[in-house]
Tab-separated table of C-alpha atoms and ligand atoms in Angstrom:
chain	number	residue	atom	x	y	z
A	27	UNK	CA	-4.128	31.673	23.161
A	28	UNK	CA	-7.796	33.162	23.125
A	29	UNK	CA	-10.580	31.538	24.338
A	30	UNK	CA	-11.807	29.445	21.857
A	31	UNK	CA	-15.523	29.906	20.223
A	32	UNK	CA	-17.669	26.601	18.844
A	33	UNK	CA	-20.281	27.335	16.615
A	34	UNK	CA	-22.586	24.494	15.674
A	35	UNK	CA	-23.364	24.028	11.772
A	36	UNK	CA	-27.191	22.986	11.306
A	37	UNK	CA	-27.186	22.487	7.286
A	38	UNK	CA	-23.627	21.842	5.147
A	39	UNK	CA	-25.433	22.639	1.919
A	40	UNK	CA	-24.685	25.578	-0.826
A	41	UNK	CA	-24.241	28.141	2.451
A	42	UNK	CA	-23.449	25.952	5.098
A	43	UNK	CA	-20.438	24.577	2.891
A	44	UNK	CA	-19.548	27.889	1.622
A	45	UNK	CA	-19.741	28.848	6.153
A	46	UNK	CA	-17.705	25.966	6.717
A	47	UNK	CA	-14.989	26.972	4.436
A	48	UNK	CA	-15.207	30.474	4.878
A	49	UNK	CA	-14.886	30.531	8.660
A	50	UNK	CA	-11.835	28.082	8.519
A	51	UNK	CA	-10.121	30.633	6.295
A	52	UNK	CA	-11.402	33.864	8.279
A	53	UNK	CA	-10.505	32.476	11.774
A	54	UNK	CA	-7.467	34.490	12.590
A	55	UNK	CA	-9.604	37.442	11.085
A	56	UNK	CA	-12.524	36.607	13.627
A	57	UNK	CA	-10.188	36.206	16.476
A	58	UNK	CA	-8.256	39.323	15.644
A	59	UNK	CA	-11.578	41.684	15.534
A	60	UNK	CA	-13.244	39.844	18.686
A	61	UNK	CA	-10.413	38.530	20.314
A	62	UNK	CA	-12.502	34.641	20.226
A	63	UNK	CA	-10.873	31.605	18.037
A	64	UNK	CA	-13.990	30.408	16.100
A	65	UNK	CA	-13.869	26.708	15.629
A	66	UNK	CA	-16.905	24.425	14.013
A	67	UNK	CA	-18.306	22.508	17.285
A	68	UNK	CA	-19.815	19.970	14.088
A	69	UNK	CA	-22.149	20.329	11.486
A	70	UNK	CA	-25.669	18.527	11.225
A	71	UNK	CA	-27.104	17.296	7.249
A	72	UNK	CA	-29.752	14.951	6.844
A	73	UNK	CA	-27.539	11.591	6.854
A	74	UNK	CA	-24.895	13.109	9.445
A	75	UNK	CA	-24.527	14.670	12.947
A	76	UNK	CA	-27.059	14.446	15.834
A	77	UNK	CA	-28.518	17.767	17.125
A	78	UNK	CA	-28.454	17.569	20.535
A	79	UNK	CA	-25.022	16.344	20.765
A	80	UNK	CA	-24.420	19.461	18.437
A	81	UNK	CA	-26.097	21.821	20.804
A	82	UNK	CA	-24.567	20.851	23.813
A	83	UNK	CA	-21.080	21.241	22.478
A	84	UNK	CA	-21.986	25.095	20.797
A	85	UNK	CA	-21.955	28.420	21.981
A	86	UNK	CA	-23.143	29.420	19.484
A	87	UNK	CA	-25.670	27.731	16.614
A	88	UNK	CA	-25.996	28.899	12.803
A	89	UNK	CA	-29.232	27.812	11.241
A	90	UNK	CA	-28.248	27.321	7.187
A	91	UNK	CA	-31.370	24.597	6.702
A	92	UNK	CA	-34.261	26.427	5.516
A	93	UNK	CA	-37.906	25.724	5.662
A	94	UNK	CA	-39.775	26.229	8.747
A	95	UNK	CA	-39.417	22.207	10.080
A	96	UNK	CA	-37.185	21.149	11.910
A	97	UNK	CA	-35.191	24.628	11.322
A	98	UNK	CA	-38.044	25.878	14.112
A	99	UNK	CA	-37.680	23.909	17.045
A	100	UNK	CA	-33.670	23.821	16.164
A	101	UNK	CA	-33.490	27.248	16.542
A	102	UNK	CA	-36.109	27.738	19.352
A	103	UNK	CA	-34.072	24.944	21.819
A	104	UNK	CA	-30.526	27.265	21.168
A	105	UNK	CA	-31.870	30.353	22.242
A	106	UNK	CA	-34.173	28.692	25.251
A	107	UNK	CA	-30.663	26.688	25.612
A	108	UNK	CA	-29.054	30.413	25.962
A	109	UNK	CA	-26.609	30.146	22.750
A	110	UNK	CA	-27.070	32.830	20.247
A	111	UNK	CA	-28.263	32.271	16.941
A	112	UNK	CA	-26.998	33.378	13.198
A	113	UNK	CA	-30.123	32.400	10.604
A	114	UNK	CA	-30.515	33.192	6.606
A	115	UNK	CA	-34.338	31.621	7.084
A	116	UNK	CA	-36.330	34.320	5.479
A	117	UNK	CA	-39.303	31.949	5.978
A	118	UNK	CA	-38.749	31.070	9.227
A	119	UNK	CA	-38.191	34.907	10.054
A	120	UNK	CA	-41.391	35.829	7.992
A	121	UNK	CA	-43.790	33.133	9.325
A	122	UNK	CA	-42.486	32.581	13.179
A	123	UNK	CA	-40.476	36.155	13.599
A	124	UNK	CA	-42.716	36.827	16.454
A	125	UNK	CA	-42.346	33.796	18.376
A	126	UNK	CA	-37.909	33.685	17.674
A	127	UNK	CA	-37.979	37.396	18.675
A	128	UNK	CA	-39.815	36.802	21.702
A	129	UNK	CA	-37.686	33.773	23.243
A	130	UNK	CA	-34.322	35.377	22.432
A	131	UNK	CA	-35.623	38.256	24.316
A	132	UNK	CA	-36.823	35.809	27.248
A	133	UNK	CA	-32.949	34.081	26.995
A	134	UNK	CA	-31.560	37.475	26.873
A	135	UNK	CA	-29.785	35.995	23.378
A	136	UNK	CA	-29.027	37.282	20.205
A	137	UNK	CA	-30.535	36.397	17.113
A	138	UNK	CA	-28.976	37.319	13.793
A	139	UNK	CA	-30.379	36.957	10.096
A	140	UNK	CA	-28.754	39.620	8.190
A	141	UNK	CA	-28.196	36.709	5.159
A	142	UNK	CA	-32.038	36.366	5.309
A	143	UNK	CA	-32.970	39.641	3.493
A	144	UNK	CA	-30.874	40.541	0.225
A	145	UNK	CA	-27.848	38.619	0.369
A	146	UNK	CA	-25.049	40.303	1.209
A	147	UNK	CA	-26.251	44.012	1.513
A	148	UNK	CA	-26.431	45.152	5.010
A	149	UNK	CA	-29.897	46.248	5.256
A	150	UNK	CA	-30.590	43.964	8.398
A	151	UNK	CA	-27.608	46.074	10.553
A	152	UNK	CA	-28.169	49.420	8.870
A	153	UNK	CA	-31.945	49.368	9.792
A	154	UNK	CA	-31.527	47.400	13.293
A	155	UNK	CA	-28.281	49.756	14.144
A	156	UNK	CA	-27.808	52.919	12.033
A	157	UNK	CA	-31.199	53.562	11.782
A	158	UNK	CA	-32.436	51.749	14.686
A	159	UNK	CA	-34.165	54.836	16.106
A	160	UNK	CA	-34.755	57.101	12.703
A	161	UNK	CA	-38.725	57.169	12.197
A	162	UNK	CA	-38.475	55.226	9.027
A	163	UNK	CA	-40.920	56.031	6.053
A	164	UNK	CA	-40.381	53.711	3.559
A	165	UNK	CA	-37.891	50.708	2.656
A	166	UNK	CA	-38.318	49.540	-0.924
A	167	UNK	CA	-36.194	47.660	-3.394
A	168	UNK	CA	-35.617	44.868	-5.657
A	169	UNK	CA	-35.213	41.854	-3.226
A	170	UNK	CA	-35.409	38.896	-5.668
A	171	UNK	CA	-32.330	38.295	-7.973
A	172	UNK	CA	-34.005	35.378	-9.817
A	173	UNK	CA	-36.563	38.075	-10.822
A	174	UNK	CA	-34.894	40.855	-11.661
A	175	UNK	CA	-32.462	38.665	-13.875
A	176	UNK	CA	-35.414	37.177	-16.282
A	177	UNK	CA	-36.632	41.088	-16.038
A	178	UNK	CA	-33.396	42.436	-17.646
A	179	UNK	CA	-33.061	39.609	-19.922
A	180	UNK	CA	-36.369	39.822	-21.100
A	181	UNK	CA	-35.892	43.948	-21.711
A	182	UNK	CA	-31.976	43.159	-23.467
A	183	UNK	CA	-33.230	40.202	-25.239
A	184	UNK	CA	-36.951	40.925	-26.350
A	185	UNK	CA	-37.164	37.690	-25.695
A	186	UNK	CA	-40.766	35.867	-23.876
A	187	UNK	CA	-40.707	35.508	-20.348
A	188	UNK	CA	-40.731	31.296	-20.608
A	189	UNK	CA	-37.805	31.108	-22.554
A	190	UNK	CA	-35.658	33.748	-20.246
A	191	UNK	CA	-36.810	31.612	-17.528
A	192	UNK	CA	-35.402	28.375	-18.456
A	193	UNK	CA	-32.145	30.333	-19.332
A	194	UNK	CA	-32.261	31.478	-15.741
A	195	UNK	CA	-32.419	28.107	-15.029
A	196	UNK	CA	-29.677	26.704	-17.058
A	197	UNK	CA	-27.477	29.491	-15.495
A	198	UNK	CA	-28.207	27.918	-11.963
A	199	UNK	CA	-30.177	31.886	-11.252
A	200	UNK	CA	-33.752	30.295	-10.964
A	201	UNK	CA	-34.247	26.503	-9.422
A	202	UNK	CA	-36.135	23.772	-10.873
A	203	UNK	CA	-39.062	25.118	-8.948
A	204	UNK	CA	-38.877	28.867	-9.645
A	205	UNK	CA	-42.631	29.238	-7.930
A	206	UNK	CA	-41.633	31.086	-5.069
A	207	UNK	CA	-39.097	33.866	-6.953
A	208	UNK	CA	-41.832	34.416	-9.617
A	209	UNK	CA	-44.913	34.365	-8.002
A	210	UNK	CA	-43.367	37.326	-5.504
A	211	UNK	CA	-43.219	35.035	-2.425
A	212	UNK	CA	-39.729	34.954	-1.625
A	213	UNK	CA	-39.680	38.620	-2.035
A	214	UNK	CA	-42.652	38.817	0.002
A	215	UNK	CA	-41.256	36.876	3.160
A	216	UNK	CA	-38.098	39.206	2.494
A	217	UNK	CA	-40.609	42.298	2.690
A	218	UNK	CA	-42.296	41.243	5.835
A	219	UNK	CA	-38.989	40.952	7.636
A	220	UNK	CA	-37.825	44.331	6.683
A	221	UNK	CA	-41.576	45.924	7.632
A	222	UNK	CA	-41.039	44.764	11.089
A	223	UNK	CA	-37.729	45.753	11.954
A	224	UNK	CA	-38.500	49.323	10.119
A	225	UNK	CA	-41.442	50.180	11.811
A	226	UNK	CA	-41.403	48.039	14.958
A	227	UNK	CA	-44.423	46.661	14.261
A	228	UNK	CA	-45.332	42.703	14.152
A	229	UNK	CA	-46.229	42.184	10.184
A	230	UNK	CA	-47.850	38.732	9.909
A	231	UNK	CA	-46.651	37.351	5.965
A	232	UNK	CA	-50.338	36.548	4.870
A	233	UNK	CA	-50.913	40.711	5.482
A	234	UNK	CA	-48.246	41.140	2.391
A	235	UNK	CA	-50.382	41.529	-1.083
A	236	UNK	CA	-48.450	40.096	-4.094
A	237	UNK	CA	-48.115	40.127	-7.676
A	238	UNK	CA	-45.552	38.058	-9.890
A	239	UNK	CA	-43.867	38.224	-12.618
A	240	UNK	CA	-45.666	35.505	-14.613
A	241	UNK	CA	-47.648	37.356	-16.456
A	242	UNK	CA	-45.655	39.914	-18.301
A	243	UNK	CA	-45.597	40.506	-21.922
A	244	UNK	CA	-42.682	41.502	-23.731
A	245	UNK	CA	-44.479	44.071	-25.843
A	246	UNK	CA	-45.253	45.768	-22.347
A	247	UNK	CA	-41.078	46.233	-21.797
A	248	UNK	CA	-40.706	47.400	-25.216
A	249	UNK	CA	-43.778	49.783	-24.865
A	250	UNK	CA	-42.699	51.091	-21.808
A	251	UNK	CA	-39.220	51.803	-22.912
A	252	UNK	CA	-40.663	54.446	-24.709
A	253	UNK	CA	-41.787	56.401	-22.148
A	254	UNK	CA	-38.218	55.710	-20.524
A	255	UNK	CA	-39.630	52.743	-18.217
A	256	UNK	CA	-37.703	49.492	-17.007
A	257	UNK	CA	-39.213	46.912	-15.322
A	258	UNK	CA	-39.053	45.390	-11.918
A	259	UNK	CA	-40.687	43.407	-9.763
A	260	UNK	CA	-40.311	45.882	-6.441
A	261	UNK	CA	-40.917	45.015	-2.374
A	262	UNK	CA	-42.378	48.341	-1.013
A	263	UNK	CA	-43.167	48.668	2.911
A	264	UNK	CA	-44.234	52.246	3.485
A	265	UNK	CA	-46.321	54.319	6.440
A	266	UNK	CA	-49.433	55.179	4.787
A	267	UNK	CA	-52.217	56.756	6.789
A	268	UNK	CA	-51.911	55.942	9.846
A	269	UNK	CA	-50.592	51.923	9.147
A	270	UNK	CA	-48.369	50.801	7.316
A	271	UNK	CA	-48.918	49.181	3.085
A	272	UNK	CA	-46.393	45.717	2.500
A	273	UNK	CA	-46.473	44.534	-1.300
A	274	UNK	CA	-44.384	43.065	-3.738
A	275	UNK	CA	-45.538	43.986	-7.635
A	276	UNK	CA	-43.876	44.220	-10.689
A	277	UNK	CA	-43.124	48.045	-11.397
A	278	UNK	CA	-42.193	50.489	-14.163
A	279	UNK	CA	-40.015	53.133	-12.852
A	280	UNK	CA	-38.445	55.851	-14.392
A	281	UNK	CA	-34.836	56.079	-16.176
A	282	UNK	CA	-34.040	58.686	-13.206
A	283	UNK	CA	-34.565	56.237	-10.000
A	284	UNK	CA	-32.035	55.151	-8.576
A	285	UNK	CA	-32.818	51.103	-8.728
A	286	UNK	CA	-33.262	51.403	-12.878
A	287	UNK	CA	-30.270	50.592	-13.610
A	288	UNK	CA	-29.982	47.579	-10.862
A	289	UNK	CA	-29.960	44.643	-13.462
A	290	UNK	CA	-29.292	40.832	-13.342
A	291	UNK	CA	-29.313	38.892	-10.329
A	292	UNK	CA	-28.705	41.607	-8.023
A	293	UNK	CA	-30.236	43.388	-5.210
A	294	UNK	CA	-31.352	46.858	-4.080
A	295	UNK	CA	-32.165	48.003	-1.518
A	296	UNK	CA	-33.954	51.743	-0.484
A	297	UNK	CA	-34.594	53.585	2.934
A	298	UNK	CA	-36.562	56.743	2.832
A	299	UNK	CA	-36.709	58.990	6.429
A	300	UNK	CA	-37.035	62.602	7.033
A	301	UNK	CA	-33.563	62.357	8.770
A	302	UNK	CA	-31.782	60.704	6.412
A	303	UNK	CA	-33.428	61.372	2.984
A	304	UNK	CA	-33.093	58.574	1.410
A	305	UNK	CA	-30.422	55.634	0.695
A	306	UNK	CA	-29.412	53.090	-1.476
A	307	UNK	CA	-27.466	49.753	-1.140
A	308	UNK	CA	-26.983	47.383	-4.152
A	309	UNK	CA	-25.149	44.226	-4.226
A	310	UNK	CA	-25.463	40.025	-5.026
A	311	UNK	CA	-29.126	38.877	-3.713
A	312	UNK	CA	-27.811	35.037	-3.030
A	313	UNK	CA	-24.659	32.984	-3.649
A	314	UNK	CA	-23.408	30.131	-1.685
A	315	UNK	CA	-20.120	32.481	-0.534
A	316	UNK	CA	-21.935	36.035	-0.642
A	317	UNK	CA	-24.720	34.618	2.089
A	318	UNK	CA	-21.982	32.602	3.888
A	319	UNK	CA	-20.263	36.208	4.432
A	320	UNK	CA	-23.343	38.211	5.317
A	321	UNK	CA	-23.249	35.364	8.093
A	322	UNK	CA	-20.005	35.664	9.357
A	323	UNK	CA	-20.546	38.893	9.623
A	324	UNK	CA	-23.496	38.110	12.383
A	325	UNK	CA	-21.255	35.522	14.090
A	326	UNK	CA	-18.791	38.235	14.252
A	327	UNK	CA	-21.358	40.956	15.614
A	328	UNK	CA	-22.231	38.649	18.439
A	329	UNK	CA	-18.927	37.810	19.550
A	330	UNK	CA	-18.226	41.718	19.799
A	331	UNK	CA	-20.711	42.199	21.903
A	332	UNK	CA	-23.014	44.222	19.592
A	333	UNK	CA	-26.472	44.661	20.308
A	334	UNK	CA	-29.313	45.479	17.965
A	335	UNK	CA	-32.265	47.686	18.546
A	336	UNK	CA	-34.941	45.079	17.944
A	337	UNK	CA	-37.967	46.143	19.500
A	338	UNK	CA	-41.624	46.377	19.049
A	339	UNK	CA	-43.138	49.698	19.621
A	340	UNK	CA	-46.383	49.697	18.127
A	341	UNK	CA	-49.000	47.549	16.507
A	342	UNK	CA	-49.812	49.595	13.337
A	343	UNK	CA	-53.168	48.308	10.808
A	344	UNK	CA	-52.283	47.148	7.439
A	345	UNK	CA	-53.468	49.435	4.278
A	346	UNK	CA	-55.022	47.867	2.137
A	347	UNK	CA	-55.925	50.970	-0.579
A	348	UNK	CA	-53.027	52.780	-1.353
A	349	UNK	CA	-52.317	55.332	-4.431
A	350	UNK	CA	-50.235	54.010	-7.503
A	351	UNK	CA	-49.556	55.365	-10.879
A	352	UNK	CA	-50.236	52.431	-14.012
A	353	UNK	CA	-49.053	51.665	-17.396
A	354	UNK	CA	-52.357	50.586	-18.885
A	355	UNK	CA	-51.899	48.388	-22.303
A	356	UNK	CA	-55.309	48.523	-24.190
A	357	UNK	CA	-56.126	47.015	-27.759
A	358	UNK	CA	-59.100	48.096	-29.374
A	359	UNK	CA	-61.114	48.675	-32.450
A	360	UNK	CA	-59.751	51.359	-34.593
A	361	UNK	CA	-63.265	53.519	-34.394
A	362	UNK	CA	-64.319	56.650	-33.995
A	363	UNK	CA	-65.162	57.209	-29.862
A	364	UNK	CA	-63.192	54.767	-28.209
A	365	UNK	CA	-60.603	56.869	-26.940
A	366	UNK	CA	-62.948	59.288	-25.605
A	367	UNK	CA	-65.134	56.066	-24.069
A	368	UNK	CA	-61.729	55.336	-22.414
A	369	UNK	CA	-60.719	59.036	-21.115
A	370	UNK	CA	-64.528	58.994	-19.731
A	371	UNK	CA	-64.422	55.992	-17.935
A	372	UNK	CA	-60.634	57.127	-16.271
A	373	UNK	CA	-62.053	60.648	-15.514
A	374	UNK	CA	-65.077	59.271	-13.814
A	375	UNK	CA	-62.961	57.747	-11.558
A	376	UNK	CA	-60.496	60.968	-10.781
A	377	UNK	CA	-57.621	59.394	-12.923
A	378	UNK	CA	-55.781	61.726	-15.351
A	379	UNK	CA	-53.388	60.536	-17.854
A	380	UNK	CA	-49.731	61.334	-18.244
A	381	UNK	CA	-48.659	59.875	-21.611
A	382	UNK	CA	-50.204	57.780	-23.971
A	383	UNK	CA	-49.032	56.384	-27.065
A	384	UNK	CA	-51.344	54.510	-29.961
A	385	UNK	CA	-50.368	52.664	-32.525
A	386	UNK	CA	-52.351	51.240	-35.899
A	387	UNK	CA	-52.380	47.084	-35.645
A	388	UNK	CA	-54.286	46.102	-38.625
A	389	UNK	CA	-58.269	47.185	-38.369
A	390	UNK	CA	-57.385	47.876	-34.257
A	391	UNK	CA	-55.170	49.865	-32.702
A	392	UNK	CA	-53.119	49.382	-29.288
A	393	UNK	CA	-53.136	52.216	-26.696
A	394	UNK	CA	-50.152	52.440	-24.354
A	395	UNK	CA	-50.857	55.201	-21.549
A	396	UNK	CA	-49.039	56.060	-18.038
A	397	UNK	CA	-51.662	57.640	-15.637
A	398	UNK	CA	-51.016	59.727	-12.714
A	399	UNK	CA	-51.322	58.371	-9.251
A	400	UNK	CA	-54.791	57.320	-8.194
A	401	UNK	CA	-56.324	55.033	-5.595
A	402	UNK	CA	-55.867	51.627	-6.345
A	403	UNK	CA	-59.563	50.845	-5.676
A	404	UNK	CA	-60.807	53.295	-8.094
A	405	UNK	CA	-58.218	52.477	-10.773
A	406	UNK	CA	-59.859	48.871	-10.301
A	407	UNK	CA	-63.452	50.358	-11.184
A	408	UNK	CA	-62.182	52.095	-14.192
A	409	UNK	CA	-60.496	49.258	-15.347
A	410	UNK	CA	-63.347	46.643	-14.696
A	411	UNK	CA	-65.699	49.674	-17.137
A	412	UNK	CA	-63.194	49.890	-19.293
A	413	UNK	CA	-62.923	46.205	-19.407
A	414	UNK	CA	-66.253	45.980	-20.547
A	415	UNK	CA	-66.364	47.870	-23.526
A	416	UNK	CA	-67.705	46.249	-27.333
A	417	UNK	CA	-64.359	47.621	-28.233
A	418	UNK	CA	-61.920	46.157	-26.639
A	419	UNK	CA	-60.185	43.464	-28.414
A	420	UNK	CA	-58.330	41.644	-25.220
A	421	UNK	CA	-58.112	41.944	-21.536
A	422	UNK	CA	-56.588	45.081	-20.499
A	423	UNK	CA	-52.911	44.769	-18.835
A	424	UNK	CA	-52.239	47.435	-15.918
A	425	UNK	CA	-48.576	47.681	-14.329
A	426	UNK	CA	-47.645	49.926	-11.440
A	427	UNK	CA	-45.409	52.643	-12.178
A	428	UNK	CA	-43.179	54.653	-9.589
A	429	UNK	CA	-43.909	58.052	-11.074
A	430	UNK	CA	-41.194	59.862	-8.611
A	431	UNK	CA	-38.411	61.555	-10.390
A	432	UNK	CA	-35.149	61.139	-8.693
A	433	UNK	CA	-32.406	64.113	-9.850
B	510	NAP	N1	-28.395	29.559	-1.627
B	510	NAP	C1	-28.429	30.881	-1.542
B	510	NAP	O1	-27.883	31.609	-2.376
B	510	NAP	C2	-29.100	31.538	-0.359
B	510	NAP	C3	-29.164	32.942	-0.297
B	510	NAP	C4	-29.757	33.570	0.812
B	510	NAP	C5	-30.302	32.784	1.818
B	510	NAP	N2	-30.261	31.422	1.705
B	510	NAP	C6	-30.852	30.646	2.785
B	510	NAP	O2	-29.844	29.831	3.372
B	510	NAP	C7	-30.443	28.631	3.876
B	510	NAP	C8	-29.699	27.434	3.293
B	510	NAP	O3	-29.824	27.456	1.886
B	510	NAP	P1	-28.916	26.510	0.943
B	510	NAP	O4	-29.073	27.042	-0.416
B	510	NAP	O5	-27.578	26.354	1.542
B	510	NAP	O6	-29.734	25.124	1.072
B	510	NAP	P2	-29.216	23.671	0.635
B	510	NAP	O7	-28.075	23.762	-0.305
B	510	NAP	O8	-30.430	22.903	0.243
B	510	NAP	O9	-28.656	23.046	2.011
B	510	NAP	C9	-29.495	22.657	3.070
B	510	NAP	C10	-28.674	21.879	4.086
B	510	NAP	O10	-29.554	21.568	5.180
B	510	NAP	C11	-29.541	20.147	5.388
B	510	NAP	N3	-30.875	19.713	5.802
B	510	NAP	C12	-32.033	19.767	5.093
B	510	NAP	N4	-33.035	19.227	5.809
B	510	NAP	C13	-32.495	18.845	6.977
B	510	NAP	C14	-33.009	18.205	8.134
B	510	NAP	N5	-34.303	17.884	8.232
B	510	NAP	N6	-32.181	17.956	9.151
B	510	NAP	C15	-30.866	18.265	9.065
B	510	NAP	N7	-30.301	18.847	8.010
B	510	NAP	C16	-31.121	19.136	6.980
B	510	NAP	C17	-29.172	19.547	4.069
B	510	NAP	O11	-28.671	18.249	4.334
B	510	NAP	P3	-28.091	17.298	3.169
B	510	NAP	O12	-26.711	17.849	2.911
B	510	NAP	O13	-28.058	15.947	3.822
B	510	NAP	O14	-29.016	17.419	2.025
B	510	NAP	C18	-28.121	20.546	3.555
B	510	NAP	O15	-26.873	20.269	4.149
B	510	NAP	C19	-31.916	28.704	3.497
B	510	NAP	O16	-32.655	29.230	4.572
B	510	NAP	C20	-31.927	29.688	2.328
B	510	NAP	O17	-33.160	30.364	2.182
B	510	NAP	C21	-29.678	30.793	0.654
């Protein structure tokens, strides 16, 4: 009989049950591929289990709490204790990566958190291995299922964003508190994780700019359809002169791109290089027994002896103006001038327009245009002029668009 492998359970919740389960049905799998029995060394909740005794009896821990406290020092005394750890904490990755990173490398032990970024897609491994030494441009994609479900329903449906949401919620895709999903903060910690293992670099989360969801109209999906846009709210890390721009903001792109047609509560995910072009991975974004297998998988890696490139090579600055294209959504008194007042105040600011669209509502009229890329900074100043005009009948609504077409 192989040796035997005990893995100590910290959290028995929606993915620690789903572990549980899966890893008593996958055992002669796991002892097949690595040639170690996996057996549960005993699993820690809130009213059960005592940590210590846990850790002493584990060769290995898997962290399926969340939060930052007590999933911290938990995982901080198993690596300083020398037994590898397996993590879906995207928080505790985004806010004390650093820190984890540094005292596995000190205990010469692994730490795993493939179910932290995108479910069950393999973006963790395939940047960390396959990639692990391709000068990475850009990784991009739609990280947030809970998102990009109310975005598609809202685009089938026509329906407003409040009432998609509490459907979301009733369908068990968006929790009672859906702050974090909409407000881009999940996606956000998600972001910072995949910034740092793409480019090396130590990305602190407060450095990632934001933008939710919260705000969008459903006259700007229908608009925008017309140009041949769908909505969704994006995580973009890219090199941009000379450092490196992490944001998550809701996005048109183009019926052409290869995460349009990613709908409902799934994930995307995009890797642009030189040497590799660029690729795509889609699949579910959460899910109790989706996230439990995107663990296994990690347990699994560490028992074979696989070791990922996880290093930091460079400190690189944080950009904060970067170029975008916008959707701009104007109403405005039907008169005589205005458009021109508008073109003015774009051109002033080197913006040129790509399509615009104007329709007659009563005595105004609404004015849908998609402008080329511009600095952000100066798309701000037109916007604040524009803004400010006698004619403008409500606040102006800007969304980014990706204007890349994708054949
Ligand atoms: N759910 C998903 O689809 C999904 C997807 C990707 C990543 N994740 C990540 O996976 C992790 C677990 O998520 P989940 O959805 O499984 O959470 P969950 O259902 O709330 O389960 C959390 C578990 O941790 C235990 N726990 C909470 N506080 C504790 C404490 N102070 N001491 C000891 N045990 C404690 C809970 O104990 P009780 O049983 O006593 O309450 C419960 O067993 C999180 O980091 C989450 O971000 C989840």
């Amino acid at each position: 009989m192989s040796e035997a492998v005990r893995i100590g359970l910290l959290g028995r919740g929606t993915v620690g049950g789903a572990f549980a389960d899966l890893l008593a049905e996958r055992a002669g799998a796991v002892e097949a591929a690595t040639g170690r029995r996996p057996e549960l060394a005993g699993a820690l909740t809130r009213s059960e289990g005592d940590f210590g005794e846990i850790l002493g009896r584990s060769d290995l821990v898997v962290e399926l709490i969340g939060g930052t406290d007590p999933a911290r020092e938990y995982v901080l005394d198993a690596l300083r204790a020398g037994k590898p750890v397996v993590t879906a904490n995207k928080q505790l990755l985004a806010q004390h990566g650093e820190e984890l990173f540094a005292v596995a490398r000190e205990a010469g032990v692994q730490l795993r958190f493939e179910a932290a970024v995108a479910g069950v897609i393999p973006i963790v491994r395939t940047i960390q291995e396959s990639f692990g030494v391709t000068e990475i441009d850009k990784v991009f994609g739609i990280v947030n299922g809970t998102t990009n479900f109310i975005l598609s329903e809202m685009a089938s449906t026509g329906a407003a964003y409040e009432e998609v949401l509490a459907r979301a919620q009733q369908l068990g895709y968006a929790e009672a508190d859906p702050s974090d999903d909409v407000n881009g903060a999940d996606a956000a910690a998600k972001m910072a994780i995949l910034a740092r293992l793409a480019f090396h670099t130590p990305v602190a989360l407060d450095e990632v700019v934001r933008e939710g969801i919260e705000a969008i109209q459903p006259d700007d999906i229908a608009y925008a359809k017309e140009f041949g846009l769908s909505l969704k709210l994006l995580g973009v890390a890219e090199r941009r002169d000379g450092g490196i721009s992490v944001r998550v903001f809701p996005c048109f792109l183009y019926g052409g791109h290869p995460l349009s047609p990613v709908e409902g509560p799934f994930n995307a995910v995009m890797v642009e290089a030189p040497a590799i072009t660029e690729v795509t991975m889609s699949g579910p974004g959460a899910g109790g027994v989706e996230t439990a297998s995107a663990v296994l998988g990690d347990v699994v890696s560490i028992l074979a002896g696989e070791s990922p490139v996880h290093d930091t090579r460079e400190v690189l600055p944080v950009v904060s103006d970067v170029s975008s294209s916008f959707y701009l959504h104007l109403e405005v008194a039907d008169e005589p001038g205005v458009l021109a007042s508008i073109a003015r105040l774009l051109g002033e600011n080197e913006i040129s327009v790509k399509s615009v669209l104007q329709r007659g509502i009563g005595d105004d009229a609404r004015l849908v245009m998609v402008v080329h890329e511009c600095l952000e900074s100066r798309f701000a100043t037109a916007l604040e002029g524009i803004a400010e005009l006698d004619e403008l009948r409500s606040s102006p609504r800007a969304i980014r668009v990706i204007e890349e077409e994708f054949v």
